mmCIF file of C-alpha atoms in Angstrom:
data_model
loop_
_atom_site.group_PDB
_atom_site.id
_atom_site.type_symbol
_atom_site.label_atom_id
_atom_site.label_comp_id
_atom_site.label_asym_id
_atom_site.label_seq_id
_atom_site.Cartn_x
_atom_site.Cartn_y
_atom_site.Cartn_z
ATOM 1 C CA MET A 1 -28.013 15.507 -41.744
ATOM 2 C CA MET A 2 -24.556 14.404 -40.556
ATOM 3 C CA SER A 3 -23.309 10.904 -41.752
ATOM 4 C CA ALA A 4 -25.040 7.841 -43.821
ATOM 5 C CA MET A 5 -26.516 7.257 -39.721
ATOM 6 C CA PRO A 6 -27.039 9.708 -37.267
ATOM 7 C CA VAL A 7 -25.062 8.984 -34.302
ATOM 8 C CA PRO A 8 -26.787 7.492 -30.921
ATOM 9 C CA SER A 9 -29.775 9.661 -29.050
ATOM 10 C CA VAL A 10 -29.806 10.061 -25.936
ATOM 11 C CA SER A 11 -30.824 6.851 -23.796
ATOM 12 C CA ARG A 12 -32.340 5.740 -21.075
ATOM 13 C CA ARG A 13 -29.464 5.316 -19.116
ATOM 14 C CA THR A 14 -28.353 8.456 -19.858
ATOM 15 C CA PHE A 15 -31.710 10.403 -18.693
ATOM 16 C CA VAL A 16 -31.989 8.097 -15.572
ATOM 17 C CA GLN A 17 -28.142 9.430 -14.570
ATOM 18 C CA SER A 18 -29.067 12.660 -15.152
ATOM 19 C CA MET A 19 -32.136 12.868 -13.300
ATOM 20 C CA ILE A 20 -29.560 11.148 -10.597
ATOM 21 C CA LEU A 21 -27.605 13.974 -10.481
ATOM 22 C CA ALA A 22 -30.569 16.277 -10.982
ATOM 23 C CA GLY A 23 -31.600 15.023 -7.369
ATOM 24 C CA LEU A 24 -27.707 15.331 -5.982
ATOM 25 C CA ALA A 25 -27.962 19.004 -7.534
ATOM 26 C CA GLY A 26 -30.738 20.034 -5.186
ATOM 27 C CA GLY A 27 -29.496 18.856 -2.080
ATOM 28 C CA ALA A 28 -31.953 15.166 -2.403
ATOM 29 C CA GLU A 29 -29.811 11.804 -1.759
ATOM 30 C CA PRO A 30 -31.341 9.444 -4.127
ATOM 31 C CA ARG A 31 -33.241 6.569 -2.539
ATOM 32 C CA VAL A 32 -30.398 3.894 -3.104
ATOM 33 C CA GLY A 33 -31.863 1.578 0.086
ATOM 34 C CA ARG A 34 -28.930 -0.931 1.141
ATOM 35 C CA TRP A 35 -26.467 -2.894 -0.302
ATOM 36 C CA ARG A 36 -23.520 -4.289 0.911
ATOM 37 C CA VAL A 37 -19.852 -4.346 -0.444
ATOM 38 C CA ALA A 38 -17.292 -6.165 -0.554
ATOM 39 C CA ILE A 39 -13.696 -4.227 -2.275
ATOM 40 C CA ILE A 40 -11.062 -6.615 -3.698
ATOM 41 C CA GLY A 41 -7.562 -5.161 -4.069
ATOM 42 C CA HIS A 42 -4.113 -6.591 -4.955
ATOM 43 C CA THR A 43 -1.310 -4.352 -3.889
ATOM 44 C CA GLY A 44 1.675 -4.768 -6.076
ATOM 45 C CA ALA A 45 -0.433 -5.821 -9.097
ATOM 46 C CA GLY A 46 -2.675 -2.830 -9.150
ATOM 47 C CA ASP A 47 -3.167 -1.592 -5.561
ATOM 48 C CA PHE A 48 -7.157 -0.800 -5.702
ATOM 49 C CA GLY A 49 -6.827 1.144 -8.680
ATOM 50 C CA HIS A 50 -7.962 4.868 -8.549
ATOM 51 C CA GLY A 51 -10.263 4.641 -5.464
ATOM 52 C CA LEU A 52 -12.045 2.142 -6.219
ATOM 53 C CA ASP A 53 -11.681 1.320 -2.100
ATOM 54 C CA THR A 54 -12.592 4.682 -0.683
ATOM 55 C CA MET A 55 -15.513 5.631 -3.103
ATOM 56 C CA TRP A 56 -18.060 3.099 -0.727
ATOM 57 C CA GLN A 57 -18.051 5.784 2.317
ATOM 58 C CA ASN A 58 -19.448 8.854 0.207
ATOM 59 C CA VAL A 59 -22.173 6.339 -1.639
ATOM 60 C CA PRO A 60 -25.443 6.704 0.025
ATOM 61 C CA GLY A 61 -26.693 3.238 1.774
ATOM 62 C CA ALA A 62 -23.252 1.468 1.373
ATOM 63 C CA GLU A 63 -21.800 -0.710 3.341
ATOM 64 C CA ILE A 64 -18.488 -2.284 3.350
ATOM 65 C CA VAL A 65 -18.608 -5.421 4.802
ATOM 66 C CA GLY A 66 -15.329 -7.038 3.226
ATOM 67 C CA LEU A 67 -11.820 -6.187 1.947
ATOM 68 C CA CYS A 68 -9.342 -8.384 0.331
ATOM 69 C CA ASP A 69 -5.733 -7.679 -0.082
ATOM 70 C CA GLU A 70 -2.907 -11.188 -0.561
ATOM 71 C CA ASN A 71 -0.786 -8.756 0.043
ATOM 72 C CA ALA A 72 -0.214 -8.523 4.281
ATOM 73 C CA ALA A 73 1.410 -5.117 4.179
ATOM 74 C CA GLY A 74 -1.002 -3.869 2.225
ATOM 75 C CA LEU A 75 -4.168 -4.871 3.723
ATOM 76 C CA GLY A 76 -3.117 -3.703 6.506
ATOM 77 C CA LYS A 77 -2.789 -0.085 5.042
ATOM 78 C CA ALA A 78 -6.232 -0.241 3.404
ATOM 79 C CA MET A 79 -8.344 -1.530 6.044
ATOM 80 C CA ALA A 80 -6.715 1.524 8.674
ATOM 81 C CA LYS A 81 -7.331 4.015 5.466
ATOM 82 C CA LEU A 82 -10.971 2.434 5.703
ATOM 83 C CA GLY A 83 -11.251 1.648 9.551
ATOM 84 C CA GLU A 84 -13.028 -1.082 11.081
ATOM 85 C CA ILE A 85 -13.502 -3.583 8.081
ATOM 86 C CA ARG A 86 -12.643 -7.017 8.391
ATOM 87 C CA GLY A 87 -10.174 -7.934 6.093
ATOM 88 C CA TYR A 88 -9.382 -11.294 4.150
ATOM 89 C CA SER A 89 -5.917 -12.506 2.132
ATOM 90 C CA GLY A 90 -8.227 -14.569 -0.623
ATOM 91 C CA TYR A 91 -10.991 -12.636 -1.708
ATOM 92 C CA GLN A 92 -13.303 -15.979 -2.156
ATOM 93 C CA LEU A 93 -13.292 -16.464 1.660
ATOM 94 C CA MET A 94 -14.445 -13.233 1.659
ATOM 95 C CA LEU A 95 -17.203 -13.557 -0.900
ATOM 96 C CA ASP A 96 -18.076 -16.735 0.749
ATOM 97 C CA GLU A 97 -18.788 -15.177 3.694
ATOM 98 C CA THR A 98 -19.758 -11.958 3.258
ATOM 99 C CA LYS A 99 -22.193 -12.351 0.368
ATOM 100 C CA PRO A 100 -22.556 -8.761 -0.900
ATOM 101 C CA ASP A 101 -24.748 -7.578 -3.373
ATOM 102 C CA ILE A 102 -21.785 -5.281 -4.916
ATOM 103 C CA VAL A 103 -18.105 -6.485 -5.884
ATOM 104 C CA ALA A 104 -15.839 -3.685 -6.347
ATOM 105 C CA ILE A 105 -12.529 -5.162 -8.316
ATOM 106 C CA ALA A 106 -10.299 -2.523 -7.709
ATOM 107 C CA SER A 107 -6.627 -3.498 -8.790
ATOM 108 C CA ARG A 108 -5.430 -1.601 -12.199
ATOM 109 C CA HIS A 109 -3.832 -4.997 -13.398
ATOM 110 C CA VAL A 110 -5.882 -7.529 -15.866
ATOM 111 C CA THR A 111 -4.538 -10.394 -14.857
ATOM 112 C CA GLU A 112 -6.927 -11.577 -11.871
ATOM 113 C CA HIS A 113 -9.795 -9.705 -13.439
ATOM 114 C CA ARG A 114 -11.737 -12.202 -15.339
ATOM 115 C CA ASP A 115 -11.382 -15.000 -12.320
ATOM 116 C CA MET A 116 -12.391 -12.621 -9.654
ATOM 117 C CA ALA A 117 -15.514 -11.406 -12.062
ATOM 118 C CA LEU A 118 -16.600 -15.046 -12.482
ATOM 119 C CA TYR A 119 -16.534 -16.037 -8.662
ATOM 120 C CA ALA A 120 -18.139 -12.888 -7.500
ATOM 121 C CA ILE A 121 -20.912 -13.943 -9.809
ATOM 122 C CA ARG A 122 -21.178 -17.117 -8.738
ATOM 123 C CA SER A 123 -21.195 -15.725 -5.327
ATOM 124 C CA GLY A 124 -24.567 -14.713 -6.055
ATOM 125 C CA ALA A 125 -23.612 -10.960 -6.074
ATOM 126 C CA LYS A 126 -26.097 -8.012 -8.046
ATOM 127 C CA GLY A 127 -23.991 -6.049 -9.446
ATOM 128 C CA ILE A 128 -19.955 -5.263 -10.122
ATOM 129 C CA TYR A 129 -18.301 -2.214 -10.499
ATOM 130 C CA MET A 130 -14.627 -2.707 -12.135
ATOM 131 C CA GLU A 131 -11.143 -1.215 -12.693
ATOM 132 C CA LYS A 132 -10.545 -0.925 -16.244
ATOM 133 C CA PRO A 133 -8.548 -2.386 -18.580
ATOM 134 C CA TYR A 134 -11.827 -4.410 -18.711
ATOM 135 C CA CYS A 135 -9.442 -8.164 -19.215
ATOM 136 C CA ARG A 136 -6.733 -9.491 -20.872
ATOM 137 C CA ASP A 137 -8.603 -10.654 -24.640
ATOM 138 C CA LEU A 138 -11.709 -11.458 -25.762
ATOM 139 C CA GLN A 139 -11.922 -14.838 -24.867
ATOM 140 C CA GLU A 140 -12.399 -13.567 -21.092
ATOM 141 C CA ALA A 141 -14.534 -10.662 -21.922
ATOM 142 C CA ASP A 142 -17.318 -13.215 -23.493
ATOM 143 C CA GLU A 143 -16.932 -15.070 -20.607
ATOM 144 C CA ILE A 144 -18.172 -12.179 -18.075
ATOM 145 C CA VAL A 145 -20.659 -10.929 -20.276
ATOM 146 C CA ALA A 146 -22.105 -14.587 -20.966
ATOM 147 C CA ALA A 147 -21.899 -15.267 -17.332
ATOM 148 C CA ALA A 148 -23.414 -12.182 -16.143
ATOM 149 C CA LYS A 149 -25.476 -12.403 -18.264
ATOM 150 C CA ALA A 150 -26.953 -15.539 -16.882
ATOM 151 C CA LYS A 151 -27.404 -14.884 -13.493
ATOM 152 C CA ASN A 152 -28.911 -10.943 -14.753
ATOM 153 C CA VAL A 153 -25.802 -9.673 -12.695
ATOM 154 C CA LYS A 154 -25.007 -6.705 -13.627
ATOM 155 C CA VAL A 155 -21.337 -5.105 -14.616
ATOM 156 C CA SER A 156 -20.555 -1.784 -14.667
ATOM 157 C CA VAL A 157 -16.180 -0.911 -15.589
ATOM 158 C CA ALA A 158 -14.872 2.163 -14.482
ATOM 159 C CA HIS A 159 -14.359 4.014 -17.412
ATOM 160 C CA ARG A 160 -15.684 7.077 -15.717
ATOM 161 C CA ASN A 161 -15.970 9.922 -17.946
ATOM 162 C CA ARG A 162 -19.227 7.814 -19.677
ATOM 163 C CA PHE A 163 -21.721 8.390 -16.593
ATOM 164 C CA HIS A 164 -20.181 12.407 -17.189
ATOM 165 C CA PRO A 165 -23.942 14.100 -17.443
ATOM 166 C CA ALA A 166 -22.789 16.737 -19.751
ATOM 167 C CA LEU A 167 -22.496 13.765 -22.102
ATOM 168 C CA PRO A 168 -26.079 13.493 -23.279
ATOM 169 C CA VAL A 169 -25.826 17.273 -23.331
ATOM 170 C CA ALA A 170 -22.759 17.774 -25.791
ATOM 171 C CA LYS A 171 -24.683 14.660 -27.397
ATOM 172 C CA LYS A 172 -27.778 16.562 -28.346
ATOM 173 C CA LEU A 173 -26.054 19.896 -29.745
ATOM 174 C CA VAL A 174 -24.083 17.299 -32.137
ATOM 175 C CA ASP A 175 -27.792 16.087 -33.131
ATOM 176 C CA GLU A 176 -29.261 19.039 -33.949
ATOM 177 C CA GLY A 177 -25.846 19.978 -35.857
ATOM 178 C CA LYS A 178 -24.505 22.548 -33.644
ATOM 179 C CA ILE A 179 -21.086 22.133 -35.649
ATOM 180 C CA GLY A 180 -22.573 20.894 -38.560
ATOM 181 C CA ARG A 181 -21.595 17.848 -40.409
ATOM 182 C CA VAL A 182 -19.504 15.473 -38.315
ATOM 183 C CA VAL A 183 -16.792 14.827 -40.536
ATOM 184 C CA GLU A 184 -14.025 13.228 -38.648
ATOM 185 C CA ILE A 185 -13.640 12.170 -34.410
ATOM 186 C CA ARG A 186 -9.791 12.487 -33.340
ATOM 187 C CA GLY A 187 -8.391 10.612 -29.572
ATOM 188 C CA ARG A 188 -5.742 10.543 -28.301
ATOM 189 C CA GLY A 189 -3.801 9.079 -25.566
ATOM 190 C CA LYS A 190 -1.665 10.526 -22.757
ATOM 191 C CA GLU A 191 1.725 9.981 -25.159
ATOM 192 C CA ASP A 192 4.025 9.975 -21.800
ATOM 193 C CA ALA A 193 6.767 7.361 -21.771
ATOM 194 C CA ARG A 194 4.321 4.951 -22.105
ATOM 195 C CA GLY A 195 3.144 6.082 -25.582
ATOM 196 C CA GLY A 196 2.527 3.159 -28.025
ATOM 197 C CA VAL A 197 0.762 0.272 -27.003
ATOM 198 C CA GLN A 198 0.694 -0.031 -23.426
ATOM 199 C CA ASP A 199 -0.553 4.053 -24.019
ATOM 200 C CA LEU A 200 -3.760 2.446 -26.050
ATOM 201 C CA TRP A 201 -4.968 -0.295 -23.245
ATOM 202 C CA VAL A 202 -4.265 1.431 -20.368
ATOM 203 C CA LEU A 203 -5.382 4.891 -21.518
ATOM 204 C CA GLY A 204 -6.538 4.981 -24.764
ATOM 205 C CA SER A 205 -9.158 2.601 -23.560
ATOM 206 C CA HIS A 206 -11.214 6.175 -22.177
ATOM 207 C CA VAL A 207 -11.353 7.826 -25.704
ATOM 208 C CA PHE A 208 -12.486 4.547 -27.484
ATOM 209 C CA ASN A 209 -14.710 3.788 -25.080
ATOM 210 C CA LEU A 210 -16.124 7.534 -25.150
ATOM 211 C CA ALA A 211 -15.917 7.554 -29.468
ATOM 212 C CA VAL A 212 -18.020 4.730 -29.365
ATOM 213 C CA ALA A 213 -20.839 6.807 -27.012
ATOM 214 C CA PHE A 214 -20.979 9.843 -29.744
ATOM 215 C CA ALA A 215 -20.286 7.068 -33.328
ATOM 216 C CA GLY A 216 -21.743 3.807 -32.511
ATOM 217 C CA GLU A 217 -20.388 0.766 -32.254
ATOM 218 C CA PRO A 218 -16.588 0.044 -34.618
ATOM 219 C CA VAL A 219 -17.066 -1.925 -37.813
ATOM 220 C CA ALA A 220 -13.771 -2.100 -39.570
ATOM 221 C CA CYS A 221 -10.073 -0.882 -38.083
ATOM 222 C CA SER A 222 -6.646 -0.741 -40.201
ATOM 223 C CA SER A 223 -3.755 0.383 -38.573
ATOM 224 C CA VAL A 224 0.636 0.302 -37.768
ATOM 225 C CA LEU A 225 2.070 -0.070 -34.765
ATOM 226 C CA MET A 226 5.987 1.930 -34.907
ATOM 227 C CA LYS A 227 9.397 1.634 -33.199
ATOM 228 C CA ASP A 228 11.301 4.670 -33.931
ATOM 229 C CA GLY A 229 9.646 5.102 -36.795
ATOM 230 C CA LYS A 230 9.280 2.533 -38.081
ATOM 231 C CA PRO A 231 6.950 0.007 -38.735
ATOM 232 C CA ALA A 232 7.622 -2.824 -35.274
ATOM 233 C CA VAL A 233 8.616 -6.044 -36.448
ATOM 234 C CA LYS A 234 8.316 -9.333 -34.062
ATOM 235 C CA ALA A 235 11.162 -8.944 -32.231
ATOM 236 C CA ASP A 236 10.056 -5.365 -31.165
ATOM 237 C CA VAL A 237 7.391 -7.410 -29.148
ATOM 238 C CA VAL A 238 7.923 -7.337 -25.490
ATOM 239 C CA GLU A 239 5.948 -8.119 -22.135
ATOM 240 C CA GLY A 240 3.774 -4.702 -21.786
ATOM 241 C CA LYS A 241 3.355 -3.587 -17.630
ATOM 242 C CA GLU A 242 -0.405 -3.945 -15.840
ATOM 243 C CA GLY A 243 -0.555 -7.258 -16.779
ATOM 244 C CA ILE A 244 -2.023 -6.402 -20.778
ATOM 245 C CA GLY A 245 0.513 -8.986 -22.082
ATOM 246 C CA PRO A 246 2.404 -8.220 -24.929
ATOM 247 C CA VAL A 247 3.037 -4.535 -26.539
ATOM 248 C CA ALA A 248 5.170 -3.317 -29.298
ATOM 249 C CA GLY A 249 6.205 -0.313 -30.402
ATOM 250 C CA ASN A 250 6.130 3.580 -28.737
ATOM 251 C CA GLU A 251 3.928 4.764 -31.559
ATOM 252 C CA LEU A 252 0.829 4.122 -33.428
ATOM 253 C CA HIS A 253 -1.440 5.348 -36.059
ATOM 254 C CA ALA A 254 -5.523 3.906 -35.897
ATOM 255 C CA ARG A 255 -8.039 4.504 -38.101
ATOM 256 C CA PHE A 256 -11.525 3.126 -37.662
ATOM 257 C CA GLU A 257 -14.867 2.947 -39.536
ATOM 258 C CA MET A 258 -17.579 3.829 -37.054
ATOM 259 C CA GLN A 259 -21.060 2.445 -37.381
ATOM 260 C CA SER A 260 -22.235 6.140 -37.614
ATOM 261 C CA GLY A 261 -20.267 6.357 -40.814
ATOM 262 C CA ILE A 262 -18.255 8.724 -38.865
ATOM 263 C CA PRO A 263 -14.222 7.921 -38.920
ATOM 264 C CA PHE A 264 -12.718 7.406 -36.022
ATOM 265 C CA TYR A 265 -8.645 8.158 -35.876
ATOM 266 C CA PHE A 266 -6.831 7.371 -32.459
ATOM 267 C CA ASP A 267 -2.646 8.338 -32.450
ATOM 268 C CA SER A 268 -0.734 7.528 -29.586
ATOM 269 C CA ILE A 269 3.362 8.623 -30.031
ATOM 270 C CA ALA A 270 6.056 8.633 -26.760
ATOM 271 C CA ASN A 271 6.608 11.840 -25.030
ATOM 272 C CA ALA A 272 4.701 13.895 -27.737
ATOM 273 C CA GLY A 273 3.554 17.401 -26.462
ATOM 274 C CA THR A 274 2.542 18.665 -23.203
ATOM 275 C CA LYS A 275 1.846 16.347 -20.462
ATOM 276 C CA GLU A 276 -1.552 14.629 -20.166
ATOM 277 C CA ALA A 277 -2.610 17.723 -22.716
ATOM 278 C CA ASN A 278 -3.136 15.633 -25.748
ATOM 279 C CA PHE A 279 -5.890 12.897 -23.651
ATOM 280 C CA GLY A 280 -8.920 12.910 -25.283
ATOM 281 C CA LEU A 281 -11.339 13.411 -28.345
ATOM 282 C CA GLN A 282 -12.468 15.914 -30.782
ATOM 283 C CA LEU A 283 -15.444 15.464 -32.965
ATOM 284 C CA ILE A 284 -14.884 17.833 -35.925
ATOM 285 C CA GLY A 285 -17.549 19.827 -38.105
ATOM 286 C CA THR A 286 -18.251 21.458 -41.052
ATOM 287 C CA LYS A 287 -19.435 24.121 -38.324
ATOM 288 C CA GLY A 288 -16.898 23.632 -35.238
ATOM 289 C CA ILE A 289 -15.610 21.179 -32.731
ATOM 290 C CA ILE A 290 -16.404 19.551 -29.209
ATOM 291 C CA ASP A 291 -13.634 18.758 -27.585
ATOM 292 C CA LEU A 292 -13.742 16.072 -24.738
ATOM 293 C CA ARG A 293 -10.058 15.942 -22.179
ATOM 294 C CA VAL A 294 -10.513 12.527 -19.993
ATOM 295 C CA ASP A 295 -10.464 12.801 -16.307
ATOM 296 C CA GLN A 296 -10.714 16.986 -16.883
ATOM 297 C CA GLU A 297 -13.354 19.466 -15.441
ATOM 298 C CA PRO A 298 -15.389 20.246 -17.271
ATOM 299 C CA LEU A 299 -14.921 17.560 -19.377
ATOM 300 C CA VAL A 300 -16.654 19.192 -22.653
ATOM 301 C CA HIS A 301 -15.578 21.746 -24.700
ATOM 302 C CA LEU A 302 -17.376 23.879 -27.802
ATOM 303 C CA CYS A 303 -15.291 25.908 -30.130
ATOM 304 C CA GLU A 304 -18.067 27.668 -33.352
ATOM 305 C CA GLY A 305 -17.072 27.973 -36.665
ATOM 306 C CA ASN A 306 -14.948 26.314 -39.770
ATOM 307 C CA PRO A 307 -11.968 24.414 -38.104
ATOM 308 C CA PHE A 308 -10.546 24.639 -41.557
ATOM 309 C CA VAL A 309 -10.736 28.365 -42.002
ATOM 310 C CA PRO A 310 -7.917 29.772 -39.793
ATOM 311 C CA SER A 311 -9.003 32.560 -37.445
ATOM 312 C CA GLY A 312 -8.287 35.046 -34.264
ATOM 313 C CA THR A 313 -11.731 35.069 -32.952
ATOM 314 C CA ARG A 314 -11.941 31.427 -31.512
ATOM 315 C CA GLN A 315 -13.483 30.857 -28.433
ATOM 316 C CA TRP A 316 -14.004 27.698 -26.176
ATOM 317 C CA VAL A 317 -16.989 27.596 -24.174
ATOM 318 C CA PRO A 318 -17.502 25.125 -21.688
ATOM 319 C CA ILE A 319 -20.496 22.762 -22.070
ATOM 320 C CA THR A 320 -21.738 21.870 -18.566
ATOM 321 C CA THR A 321 -25.689 20.280 -17.749
ATOM 322 C CA ALA A 322 -27.065 22.891 -18.230
ATOM 323 C CA GLY A 323 -25.760 23.484 -22.026
ATOM 324 C CA ALA A 324 -22.956 25.887 -23.661
ATOM 325 C CA GLY A 325 -21.849 28.590 -22.004
ATOM 326 C CA VAL A 326 -24.219 27.606 -19.078
ATOM 327 C CA ALA A 327 -22.984 27.674 -15.516
ATOM 328 C CA GLU A 328 -22.555 23.985 -14.035
ATOM 329 C CA PRO A 329 -25.512 23.816 -11.503
ATOM 330 C CA ILE A 330 -24.695 21.214 -9.838
ATOM 331 C CA GLU A 331 -22.583 21.878 -7.283
ATOM 332 C CA GLY A 332 -18.869 19.476 -6.678
ATOM 333 C CA LEU A 333 -19.500 18.076 -10.137
ATOM 334 C CA GLY A 334 -15.827 17.249 -10.785
ATOM 335 C CA ARG A 335 -15.099 15.652 -7.188
ATOM 336 C CA GLN A 336 -18.646 13.652 -7.609
ATOM 337 C CA MET A 337 -16.950 12.162 -11.201
ATOM 338 C CA ALA A 338 -13.885 11.832 -9.976
ATOM 339 C CA THR A 339 -14.728 9.623 -6.845
ATOM 340 C CA HIS A 340 -16.545 7.596 -9.014
ATOM 341 C CA LEU A 341 -20.080 8.556 -7.044
ATOM 342 C CA VAL A 342 -22.322 8.804 -9.998
ATOM 343 C CA PRO A 343 -21.108 5.451 -12.033
ATOM 344 C CA ALA A 344 -22.157 4.315 -8.245
ATOM 345 C CA LEU A 345 -25.599 5.153 -8.565
ATOM 346 C CA ASP A 346 -26.000 4.225 -11.732
ATOM 347 C CA LEU A 347 -24.974 1.047 -10.633
ATOM 348 C CA ILE A 348 -26.773 0.747 -7.728
ATOM 349 C CA SER A 349 -29.860 2.420 -10.050
ATOM 350 C CA ALA A 350 -29.172 -0.450 -13.205
ATOM 351 C CA ILE A 351 -29.752 -3.423 -10.287
ATOM 352 C CA GLN A 352 -32.766 -2.055 -9.014
ATOM 353 C CA GLU A 353 -34.374 -1.133 -12.673
ATOM 354 C CA ASN A 354 -33.388 -4.550 -14.486
ATOM 355 C CA ARG A 355 -31.135 -2.760 -17.175
ATOM 356 C CA GLU A 356 -28.059 -2.351 -18.324
ATOM 357 C CA PRO A 357 -25.332 -0.192 -16.583
ATOM 358 C CA MET A 358 -24.305 3.145 -18.896
ATOM 359 C CA CYS A 359 -20.574 1.506 -19.031
ATOM 360 C CA SER A 360 -21.900 -2.373 -19.069
ATOM 361 C CA ALA A 361 -19.604 -5.334 -19.813
ATOM 362 C CA GLU A 362 -20.545 -5.423 -23.611
ATOM 363 C CA ASP A 363 -19.537 -1.886 -23.407
ATOM 364 C CA ALA A 364 -16.510 -2.829 -22.148
ATOM 365 C CA ARG A 365 -15.721 -5.767 -24.794
ATOM 366 C CA TRP A 366 -16.149 -2.816 -27.730
ATOM 367 C CA THR A 367 -13.194 -1.316 -25.907
ATOM 368 C CA ILE A 368 -11.268 -4.249 -26.071
ATOM 369 C CA ALA A 369 -12.147 -5.508 -29.008
ATOM 370 C CA MET A 370 -10.877 -1.879 -30.790
ATOM 371 C CA ILE A 371 -7.742 -2.557 -29.075
ATOM 372 C CA PHE A 372 -7.331 -6.148 -30.832
ATOM 373 C CA ALA A 373 -8.807 -4.898 -34.050
ATOM 374 C CA VAL A 374 -5.505 -1.753 -33.710
ATOM 375 C CA LEU A 375 -3.294 -5.368 -33.389
ATOM 376 C CA GLU A 376 -4.720 -7.272 -35.619
ATOM 377 C CA SER A 377 -4.391 -4.648 -38.341
ATOM 378 C CA HIS A 378 -1.147 -4.117 -38.155
ATOM 379 C CA VAL A 379 -0.089 -7.826 -37.925
ATOM 380 C CA GLN A 380 -1.999 -8.143 -41.488
ATOM 381 C CA GLY A 381 0.378 -5.572 -42.770
ATOM 382 C CA GLY A 382 -2.144 -2.707 -41.923
ATOM 383 C CA LYS A 383 -5.364 -4.491 -44.164
ATOM 384 C CA ARG A 384 -8.504 -3.470 -42.969
ATOM 385 C CA VAL A 385 -9.813 -6.202 -40.377
ATOM 386 C CA GLU A 386 -13.342 -6.468 -39.521
ATOM 387 C CA MET A 387 -14.596 -6.523 -35.773
ATOM 388 C CA GLY A 388 -16.801 -10.044 -36.233
ATOM 389 C CA ALA A 389 -13.062 -11.447 -37.357
ATOM 390 C CA LEU A 390 -10.906 -10.550 -34.508
ATOM 391 C CA PRO A 391 -9.236 -13.646 -32.673
ATOM 392 C CA LYS A 392 -10.329 -13.834 -29.404
ATOM 393 C CA THR A 393 -6.556 -13.872 -28.166
ATOM 394 C CA ASN A 394 -3.971 -11.110 -28.103
ATOM 395 C CA PRO A 395 -3.095 -11.119 -31.674
ATOM 396 C CA LEU A 396 0.736 -10.031 -30.889
ATOM 397 C CA LEU A 397 1.170 -13.415 -29.253
#
């Protein structure tokens, strides 16, 4: 037994995902039908995200029926990249005219995410795939969740590592005690010049999403924000980039109590360490460590042995969809993940099977709630704050 409560076991959703990829590995395309896709981007305000426009060209059965960008020059470039596709300067007109099955909200800036998602839901879309961060605050998150539930629209958020088929394999190893009792989970952002709250929003959100997948939902948080080594004060609050709202400081340290009973720590310090090497999380157990490096392939590695006992013989072994130390049987898996093919197929399956996507609107809401918990605890002087008592708007306002 690893903790007070076991970490979540492999779910129906991760099983479905593995079956989709098994079909791809065998050369068989999934039976996905025909899907009309409309894409919303905004050049100069997050553009078209991390490939959320071009991804649909590789999805079996997907037909791009419209492309929107209110920036005329950006629209022209996007249309040239995607081919003969009808372009629009406003997403409302595009959705009204094209009546898509799936809407891709591609802009990385969160300022418009809520309005775009609600209009897509009202327009009759069956599914939405949207860039992270999800939205600006919990009020917006709750509105999207409620609207999607009322219309039975499946909302999937592009925390693409959550869809990786090696995750259920790693979770199974944890459940079986491969690394002994899990005593803590430690995560870090990219810790580049954005270290601190900006890193928390745009990169740490990936790490939070993965932590919940292994340790269950958060229960409470305590944290501190720092500015040049001192606790951040109101005078340190500035407007963050990418529409995320107010941020403060260039360093943060947070501790979460998770549903499983395993503590989860997240830290971010500006310009700390090798570029991007810190970005991920580790499950630290009494008999070993499971490491996840965000957006890397292989995503997961195993290091056996008590991590608290010095040893020069330890090795890091990849965990693939076939198991620890076994060659990856799915050809081109890294590219399938990088191009969002796996999340797209999961969204289509979710629509067909009337289930939630593997990274749903409610999953993404938890990520925003964890960000708000970090900010709220600092505002309260580092006090423990419970997840059910968070403000709906940004605590730094």
